[in-house]
XYZ file of C-alpha atoms in Angstrom:
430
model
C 81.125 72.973 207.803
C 78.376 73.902 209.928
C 77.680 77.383 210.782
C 78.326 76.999 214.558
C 81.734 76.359 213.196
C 82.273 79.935 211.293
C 85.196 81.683 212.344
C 85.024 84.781 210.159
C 88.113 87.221 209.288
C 86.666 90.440 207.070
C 90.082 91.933 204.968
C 89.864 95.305 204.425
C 87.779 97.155 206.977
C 86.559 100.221 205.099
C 82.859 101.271 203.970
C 82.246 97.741 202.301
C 84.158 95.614 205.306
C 83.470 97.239 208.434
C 79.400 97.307 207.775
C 79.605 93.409 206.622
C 81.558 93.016 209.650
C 79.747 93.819 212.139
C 76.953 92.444 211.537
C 78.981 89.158 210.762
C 80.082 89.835 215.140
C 76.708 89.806 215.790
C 76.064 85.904 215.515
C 79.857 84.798 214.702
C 83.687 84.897 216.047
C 84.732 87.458 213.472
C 88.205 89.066 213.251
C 88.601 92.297 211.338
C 91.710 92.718 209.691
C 93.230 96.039 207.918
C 96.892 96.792 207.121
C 96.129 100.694 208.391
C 97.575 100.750 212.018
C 95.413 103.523 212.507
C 92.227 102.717 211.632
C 92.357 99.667 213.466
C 93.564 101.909 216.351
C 89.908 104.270 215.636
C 87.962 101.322 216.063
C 88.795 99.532 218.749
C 88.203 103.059 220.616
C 84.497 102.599 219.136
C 85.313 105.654 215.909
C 84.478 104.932 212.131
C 85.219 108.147 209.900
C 83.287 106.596 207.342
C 80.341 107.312 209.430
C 78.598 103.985 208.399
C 78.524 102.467 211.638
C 78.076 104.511 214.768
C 80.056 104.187 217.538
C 76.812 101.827 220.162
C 77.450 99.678 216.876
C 80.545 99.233 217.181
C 80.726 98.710 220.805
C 78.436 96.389 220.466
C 80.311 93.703 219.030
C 84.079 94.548 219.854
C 85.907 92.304 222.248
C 89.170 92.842 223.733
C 90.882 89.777 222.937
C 90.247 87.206 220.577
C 86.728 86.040 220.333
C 85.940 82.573 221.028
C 82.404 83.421 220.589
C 81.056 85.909 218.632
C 82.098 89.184 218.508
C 84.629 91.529 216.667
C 88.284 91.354 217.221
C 89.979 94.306 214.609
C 93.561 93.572 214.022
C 96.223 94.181 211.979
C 98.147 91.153 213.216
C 98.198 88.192 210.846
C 98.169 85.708 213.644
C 94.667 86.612 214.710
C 93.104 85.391 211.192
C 95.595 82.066 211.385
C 92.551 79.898 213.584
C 89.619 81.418 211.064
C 88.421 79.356 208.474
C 86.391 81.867 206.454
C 87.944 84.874 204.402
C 85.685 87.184 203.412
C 88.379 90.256 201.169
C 86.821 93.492 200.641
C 89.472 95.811 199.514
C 88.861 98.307 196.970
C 89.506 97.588 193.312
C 90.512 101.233 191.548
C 91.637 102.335 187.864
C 95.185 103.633 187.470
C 95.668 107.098 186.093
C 95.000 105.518 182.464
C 91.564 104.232 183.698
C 93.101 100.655 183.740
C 92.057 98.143 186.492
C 94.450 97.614 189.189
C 94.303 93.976 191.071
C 97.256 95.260 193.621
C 94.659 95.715 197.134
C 93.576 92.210 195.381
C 96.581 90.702 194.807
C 98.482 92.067 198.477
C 94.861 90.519 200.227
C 94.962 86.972 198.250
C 98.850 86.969 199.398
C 97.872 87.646 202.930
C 95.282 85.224 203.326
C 97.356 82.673 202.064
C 99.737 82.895 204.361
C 96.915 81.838 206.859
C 94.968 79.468 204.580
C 94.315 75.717 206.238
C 92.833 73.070 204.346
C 89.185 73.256 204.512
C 88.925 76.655 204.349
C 86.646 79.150 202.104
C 87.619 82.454 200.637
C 85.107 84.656 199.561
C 85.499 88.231 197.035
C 83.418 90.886 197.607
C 85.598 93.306 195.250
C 83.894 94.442 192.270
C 86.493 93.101 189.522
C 85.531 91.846 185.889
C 84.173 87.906 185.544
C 87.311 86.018 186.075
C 89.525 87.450 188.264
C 88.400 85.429 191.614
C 89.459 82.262 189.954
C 92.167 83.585 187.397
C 93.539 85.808 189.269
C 93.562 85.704 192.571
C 93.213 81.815 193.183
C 96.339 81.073 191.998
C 97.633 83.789 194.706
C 96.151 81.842 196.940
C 97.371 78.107 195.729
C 101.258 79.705 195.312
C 101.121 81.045 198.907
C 99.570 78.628 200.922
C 100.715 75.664 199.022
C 97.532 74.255 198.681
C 95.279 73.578 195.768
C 91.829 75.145 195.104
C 88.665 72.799 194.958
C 90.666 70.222 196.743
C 92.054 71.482 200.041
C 90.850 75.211 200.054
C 87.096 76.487 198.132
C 86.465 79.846 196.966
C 83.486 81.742 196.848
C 81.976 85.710 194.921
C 79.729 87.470 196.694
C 80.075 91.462 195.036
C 79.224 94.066 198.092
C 76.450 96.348 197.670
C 77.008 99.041 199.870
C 75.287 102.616 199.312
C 77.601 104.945 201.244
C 75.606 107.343 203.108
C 72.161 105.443 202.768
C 71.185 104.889 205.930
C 67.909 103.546 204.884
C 69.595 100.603 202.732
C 72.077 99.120 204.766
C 73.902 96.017 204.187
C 71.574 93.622 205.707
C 68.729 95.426 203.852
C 69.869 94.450 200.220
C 69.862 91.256 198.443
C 73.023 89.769 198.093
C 74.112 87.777 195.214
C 75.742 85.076 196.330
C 78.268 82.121 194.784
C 80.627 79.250 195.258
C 82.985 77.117 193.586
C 81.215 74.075 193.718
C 77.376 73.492 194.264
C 78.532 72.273 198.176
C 80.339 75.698 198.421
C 77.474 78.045 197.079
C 75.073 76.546 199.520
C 77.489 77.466 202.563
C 78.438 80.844 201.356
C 74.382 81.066 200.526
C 73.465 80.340 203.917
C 76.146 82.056 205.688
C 74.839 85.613 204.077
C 71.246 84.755 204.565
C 72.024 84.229 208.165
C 72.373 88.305 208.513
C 70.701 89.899 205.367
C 67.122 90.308 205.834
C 66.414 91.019 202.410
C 67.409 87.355 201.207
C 69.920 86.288 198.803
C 70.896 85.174 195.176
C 72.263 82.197 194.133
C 74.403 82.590 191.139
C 75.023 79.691 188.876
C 78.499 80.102 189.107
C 81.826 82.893 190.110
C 81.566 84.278 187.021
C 78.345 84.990 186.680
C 78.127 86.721 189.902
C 81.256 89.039 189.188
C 79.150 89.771 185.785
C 76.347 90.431 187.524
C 77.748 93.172 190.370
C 79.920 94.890 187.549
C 76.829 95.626 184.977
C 75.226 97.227 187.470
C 77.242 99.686 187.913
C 78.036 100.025 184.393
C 74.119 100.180 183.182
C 73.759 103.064 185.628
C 76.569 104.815 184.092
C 74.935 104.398 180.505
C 71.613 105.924 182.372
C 73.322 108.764 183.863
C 75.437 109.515 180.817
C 72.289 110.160 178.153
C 71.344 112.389 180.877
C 74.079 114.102 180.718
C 73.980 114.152 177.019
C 70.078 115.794 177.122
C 71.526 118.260 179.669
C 74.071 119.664 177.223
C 71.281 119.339 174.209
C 68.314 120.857 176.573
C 71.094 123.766 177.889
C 71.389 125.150 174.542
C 68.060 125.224 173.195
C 66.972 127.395 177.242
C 64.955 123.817 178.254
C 65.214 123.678 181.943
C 66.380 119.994 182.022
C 65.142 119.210 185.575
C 61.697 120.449 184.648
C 61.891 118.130 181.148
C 62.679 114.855 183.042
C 59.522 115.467 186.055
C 57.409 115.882 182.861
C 58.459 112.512 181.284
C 58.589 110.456 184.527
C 55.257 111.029 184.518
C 55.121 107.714 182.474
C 55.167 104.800 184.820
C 58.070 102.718 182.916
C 60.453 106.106 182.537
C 63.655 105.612 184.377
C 64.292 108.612 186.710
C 67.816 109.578 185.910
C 69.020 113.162 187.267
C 72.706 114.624 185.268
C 75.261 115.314 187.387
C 78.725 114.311 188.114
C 79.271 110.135 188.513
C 82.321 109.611 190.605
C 83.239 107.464 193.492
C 84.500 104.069 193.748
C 81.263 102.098 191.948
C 79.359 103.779 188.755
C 83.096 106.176 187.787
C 85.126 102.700 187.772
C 83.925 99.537 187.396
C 82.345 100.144 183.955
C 86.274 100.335 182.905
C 86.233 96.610 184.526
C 84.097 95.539 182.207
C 85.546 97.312 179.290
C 89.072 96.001 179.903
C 87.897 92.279 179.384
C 85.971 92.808 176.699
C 88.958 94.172 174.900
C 90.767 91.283 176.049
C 88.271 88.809 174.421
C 88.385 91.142 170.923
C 85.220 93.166 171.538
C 85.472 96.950 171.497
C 82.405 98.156 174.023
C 81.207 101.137 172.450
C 78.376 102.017 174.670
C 80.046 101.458 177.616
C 83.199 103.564 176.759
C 81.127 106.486 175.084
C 78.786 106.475 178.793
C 82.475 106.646 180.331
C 83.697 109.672 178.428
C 80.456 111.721 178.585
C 80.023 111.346 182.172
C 84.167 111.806 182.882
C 83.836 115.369 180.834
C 81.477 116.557 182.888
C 83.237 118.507 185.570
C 84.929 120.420 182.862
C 81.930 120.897 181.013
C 80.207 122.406 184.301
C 82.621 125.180 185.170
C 82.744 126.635 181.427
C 78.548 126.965 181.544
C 79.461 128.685 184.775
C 81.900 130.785 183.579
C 79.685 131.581 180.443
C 77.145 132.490 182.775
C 79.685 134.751 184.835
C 80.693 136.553 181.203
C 77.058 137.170 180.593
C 77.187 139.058 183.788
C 79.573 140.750 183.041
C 81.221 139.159 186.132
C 85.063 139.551 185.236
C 86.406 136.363 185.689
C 90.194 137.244 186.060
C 90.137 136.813 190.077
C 86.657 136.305 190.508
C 85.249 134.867 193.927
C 83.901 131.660 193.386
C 82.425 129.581 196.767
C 82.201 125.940 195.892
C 79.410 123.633 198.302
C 80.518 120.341 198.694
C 83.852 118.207 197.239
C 83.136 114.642 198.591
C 81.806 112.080 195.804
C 77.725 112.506 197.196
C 75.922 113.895 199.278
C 75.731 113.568 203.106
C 79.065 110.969 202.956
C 82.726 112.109 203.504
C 84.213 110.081 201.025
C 86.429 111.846 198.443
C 87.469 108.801 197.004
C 87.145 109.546 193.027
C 85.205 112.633 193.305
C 84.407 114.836 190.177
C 83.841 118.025 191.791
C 87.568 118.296 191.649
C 87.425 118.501 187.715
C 85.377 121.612 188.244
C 87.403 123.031 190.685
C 90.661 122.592 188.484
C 88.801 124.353 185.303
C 87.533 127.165 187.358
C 91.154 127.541 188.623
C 92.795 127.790 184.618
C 90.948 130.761 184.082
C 92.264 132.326 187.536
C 89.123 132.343 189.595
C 89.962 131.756 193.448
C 87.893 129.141 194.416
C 86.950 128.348 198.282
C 85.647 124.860 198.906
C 83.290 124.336 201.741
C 82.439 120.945 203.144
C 81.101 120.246 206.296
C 81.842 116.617 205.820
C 84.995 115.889 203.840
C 88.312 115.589 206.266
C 90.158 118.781 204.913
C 93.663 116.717 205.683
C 92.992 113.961 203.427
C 90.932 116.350 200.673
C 94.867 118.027 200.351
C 97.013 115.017 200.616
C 94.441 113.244 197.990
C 94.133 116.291 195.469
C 96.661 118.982 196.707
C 93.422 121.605 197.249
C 92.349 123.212 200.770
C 89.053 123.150 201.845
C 86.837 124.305 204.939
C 84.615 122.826 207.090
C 83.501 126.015 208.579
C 81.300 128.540 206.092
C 83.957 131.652 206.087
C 82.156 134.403 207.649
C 81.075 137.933 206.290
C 82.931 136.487 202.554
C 80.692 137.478 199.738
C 81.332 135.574 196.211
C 80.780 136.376 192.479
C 79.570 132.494 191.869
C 78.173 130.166 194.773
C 78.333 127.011 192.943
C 76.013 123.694 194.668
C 78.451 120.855 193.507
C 76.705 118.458 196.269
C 73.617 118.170 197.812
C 74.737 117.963 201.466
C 71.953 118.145 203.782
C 73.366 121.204 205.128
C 73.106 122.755 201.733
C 69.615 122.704 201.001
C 67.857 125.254 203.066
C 70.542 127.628 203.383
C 70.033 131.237 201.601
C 73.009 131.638 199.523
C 72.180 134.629 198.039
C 73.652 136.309 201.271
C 76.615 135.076 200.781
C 76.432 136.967 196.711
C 78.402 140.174 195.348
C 75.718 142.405 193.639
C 75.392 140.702 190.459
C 76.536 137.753 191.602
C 74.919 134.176 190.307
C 74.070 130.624 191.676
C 74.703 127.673 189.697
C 73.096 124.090 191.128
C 74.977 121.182 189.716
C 72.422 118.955 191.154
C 69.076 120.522 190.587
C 68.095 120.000 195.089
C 67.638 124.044 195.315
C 64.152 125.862 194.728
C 64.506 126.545 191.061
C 63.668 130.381 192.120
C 67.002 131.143 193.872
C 69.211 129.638 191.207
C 70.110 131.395 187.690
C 71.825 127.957 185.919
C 70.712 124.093 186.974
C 72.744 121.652 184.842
């Protein structure tokens, strides 16, 4: 298959998809799909609320009908994928309520491009999943659906997505991919089919599995990082160490890694690490490490509002119906994703010891902060309010340079969850 022959279709047009597909437009026929009427109804009227790509991107490379050169056609018809011969899925892969991986995004995708799978044709994962499940799981999706057999009439391909949300500095063409294929013919077209957009070059994996291995342990060393933090934050807190001030004297050493504690949520670092754990129970391994970085770094919102609460009681701040205003509830900073976000466990805590808690964030969509979590948040700073407890949960842009000791009772405290506010103003950093 040459690559003037490419006819792309991108499943799943969120912050991994939509990026990956439009830059796909840019040099290839490329049909975005998504189940959700309505986002397919905010694009093609040039909108992302993800905020990854703006709208002179997008119209760009949308067409009107379907592209017979290159361009982006977003759909949520299945008959517009039926003439492309390259799937490319890149729904998300969450944890149920027990932390267990759920396949179902991956399982409803491998169903739906099976309906439309021709002989010939290659399917490539970007989903971060454990090694195993492109070709034990969803291949033989793919095979019952379409009726076709894999290696012989249809190829598959792994190629985990490394998008940064809100990093507009690395951008999907701007990181190495890792790249793979089912067969040494395959990985060389996949290969060269991401190094035709990303500037940065690719990887060649040795095989599917490796790659899946290889996009899941990143995440999951991260976690490990972030999670001794965490642990010297809760060691340095009760011995009166400014943490912060501990870790800019050791990464004065060239080879010290630059961690910061805080909160790890999201749909990367909180999840897949529980990927990886769930196969290597299945193989009879128990992954200690991995498990204990999990539980440190999932305790932490809980951990955060009883410091601030301590803090308040030192005050002699009564916390029965205290004023707390909380900055910030998506999962980082200067993004409006809530998916996954720990500042909710804070929020919850403050709330069982009666403390009314206001949230304010300019960037999270207040609508889908109270269908996701049930709690009602601002995007607007409520005027002449004054609080017992302003507490920096994330560092929005916004945030920084504000004076929030205006916005203080007499008496009243600052706590900075992520250590981005001049140590002067604030009374706690984690």
């Amino acid at each position: 298959m040459s690559q003037s022959q490419h006819r792309i279709a991108v499943i799943g047009l969120g912050y991994v998809g939509l990026p990956l597909a439009v830059e796909f437009a840019r040099k290839y026929p490329v049909i975005g799909f998504d189940i959700n009427a309505g986002r397919i109804a905010e694009l093609q009227q040039h909108s992302d609320n993800t905020l990854e790509v703006t709208s002179d991107a997008l119209k760009e490379v949308i067409v009107g009908g379907a592209p017979d050169g290159k361009g982006l056609l977003c759909s949520n018809k299945l008959e517009d994928m039926a003439s492309c011969n390259i799937y490319i899925v890149t729904v998300p892969t969450p944890v149920d309520k027990h932390n267990r991986p759920d396949l179902t995004p991956l399982y409803k995708a491998s169903e739906t491009v099976g309906k439309v799978l021709s002989k010939g044709d290659i399917v490539v994962y970007e989903s971060t999943v454990y090694p195993g499940v492109t070709e034990d799981e969803c291949v033989p999706v793919l095979e019952k659906v379409s009726g076709l057999k894999y290696n012989v009439d249809f190829f598959g391909g792994y190629s985990p997505e490394r998008i940064n949300p809100g990093d507009k500095q690395h951008t999907v063409t701007k990181i190495k991919k890792v790249t793979s294929g089912s067969n040494d013919e395959i990985a060389e077209v996949v290969d060269k089919l991401y190094s035709s957009i990303i500037v940065a070059g690719t990887h060649k994996a040795s095989s599917i599995k490796v790659a899946e291995a290889a996009k899941v342990i990143e995440n999951a060393q991260r976690d490990i990082n972030i999670a001794f933090v965490n642990e010297l934050a809760k060691i340095f807190n009760r011995m009166n160490i400014d943490t912060h001030d501990v870790l800019e004297a050791a990464g004065t050493k060239w080879n010290f890694l630059k961690f910061k504690p805080g909160l790890v949520g999201g749909h990367c670092i909180g999840v897949d690490p529980y990927y990886l754990a769930q196969k290597a129970q299945e193989v009879g391994y128990n992954p200690e490490i991995i498990l204990a970085g999990r539980r440190m770094n999932d305790g932490m919102g809980g951990y955060i509002a009883n410091e601030i609460v301590k803090l308040m009681i030192k005050r002699d701040i009564t916390v029965k119906n205290a004023k707390v205003l909380m900055l910030g509830i998506t999962f980082k900073e200067n993004c409006p994703d809530v998916r996954n976000t720990k500042v909710v466990d804070i929020y919850k805590e403050l709330l069982s010891y009666d403390i009314n808690v206001t949230v304010y964030d300019p960037w999270a969509n207040p609508e889908e902060v109270k269908h996701e979590y049930h709690i009602n948040t601002t995007n607007t700073l409520p005027e002449g309010e004054k609080y017992d407890a302003v507490v920096l949960a994330v560092a929005h842009e916004e945030f920084i340079s504000q004076d929030w000791k205006q916005h203080l009772k007499p008496g009243g405290l600052i706590y900075d969850v992520k250590g981005c506010l001049e140590k002067s103003v604030v009374d706690q950093r984690l």
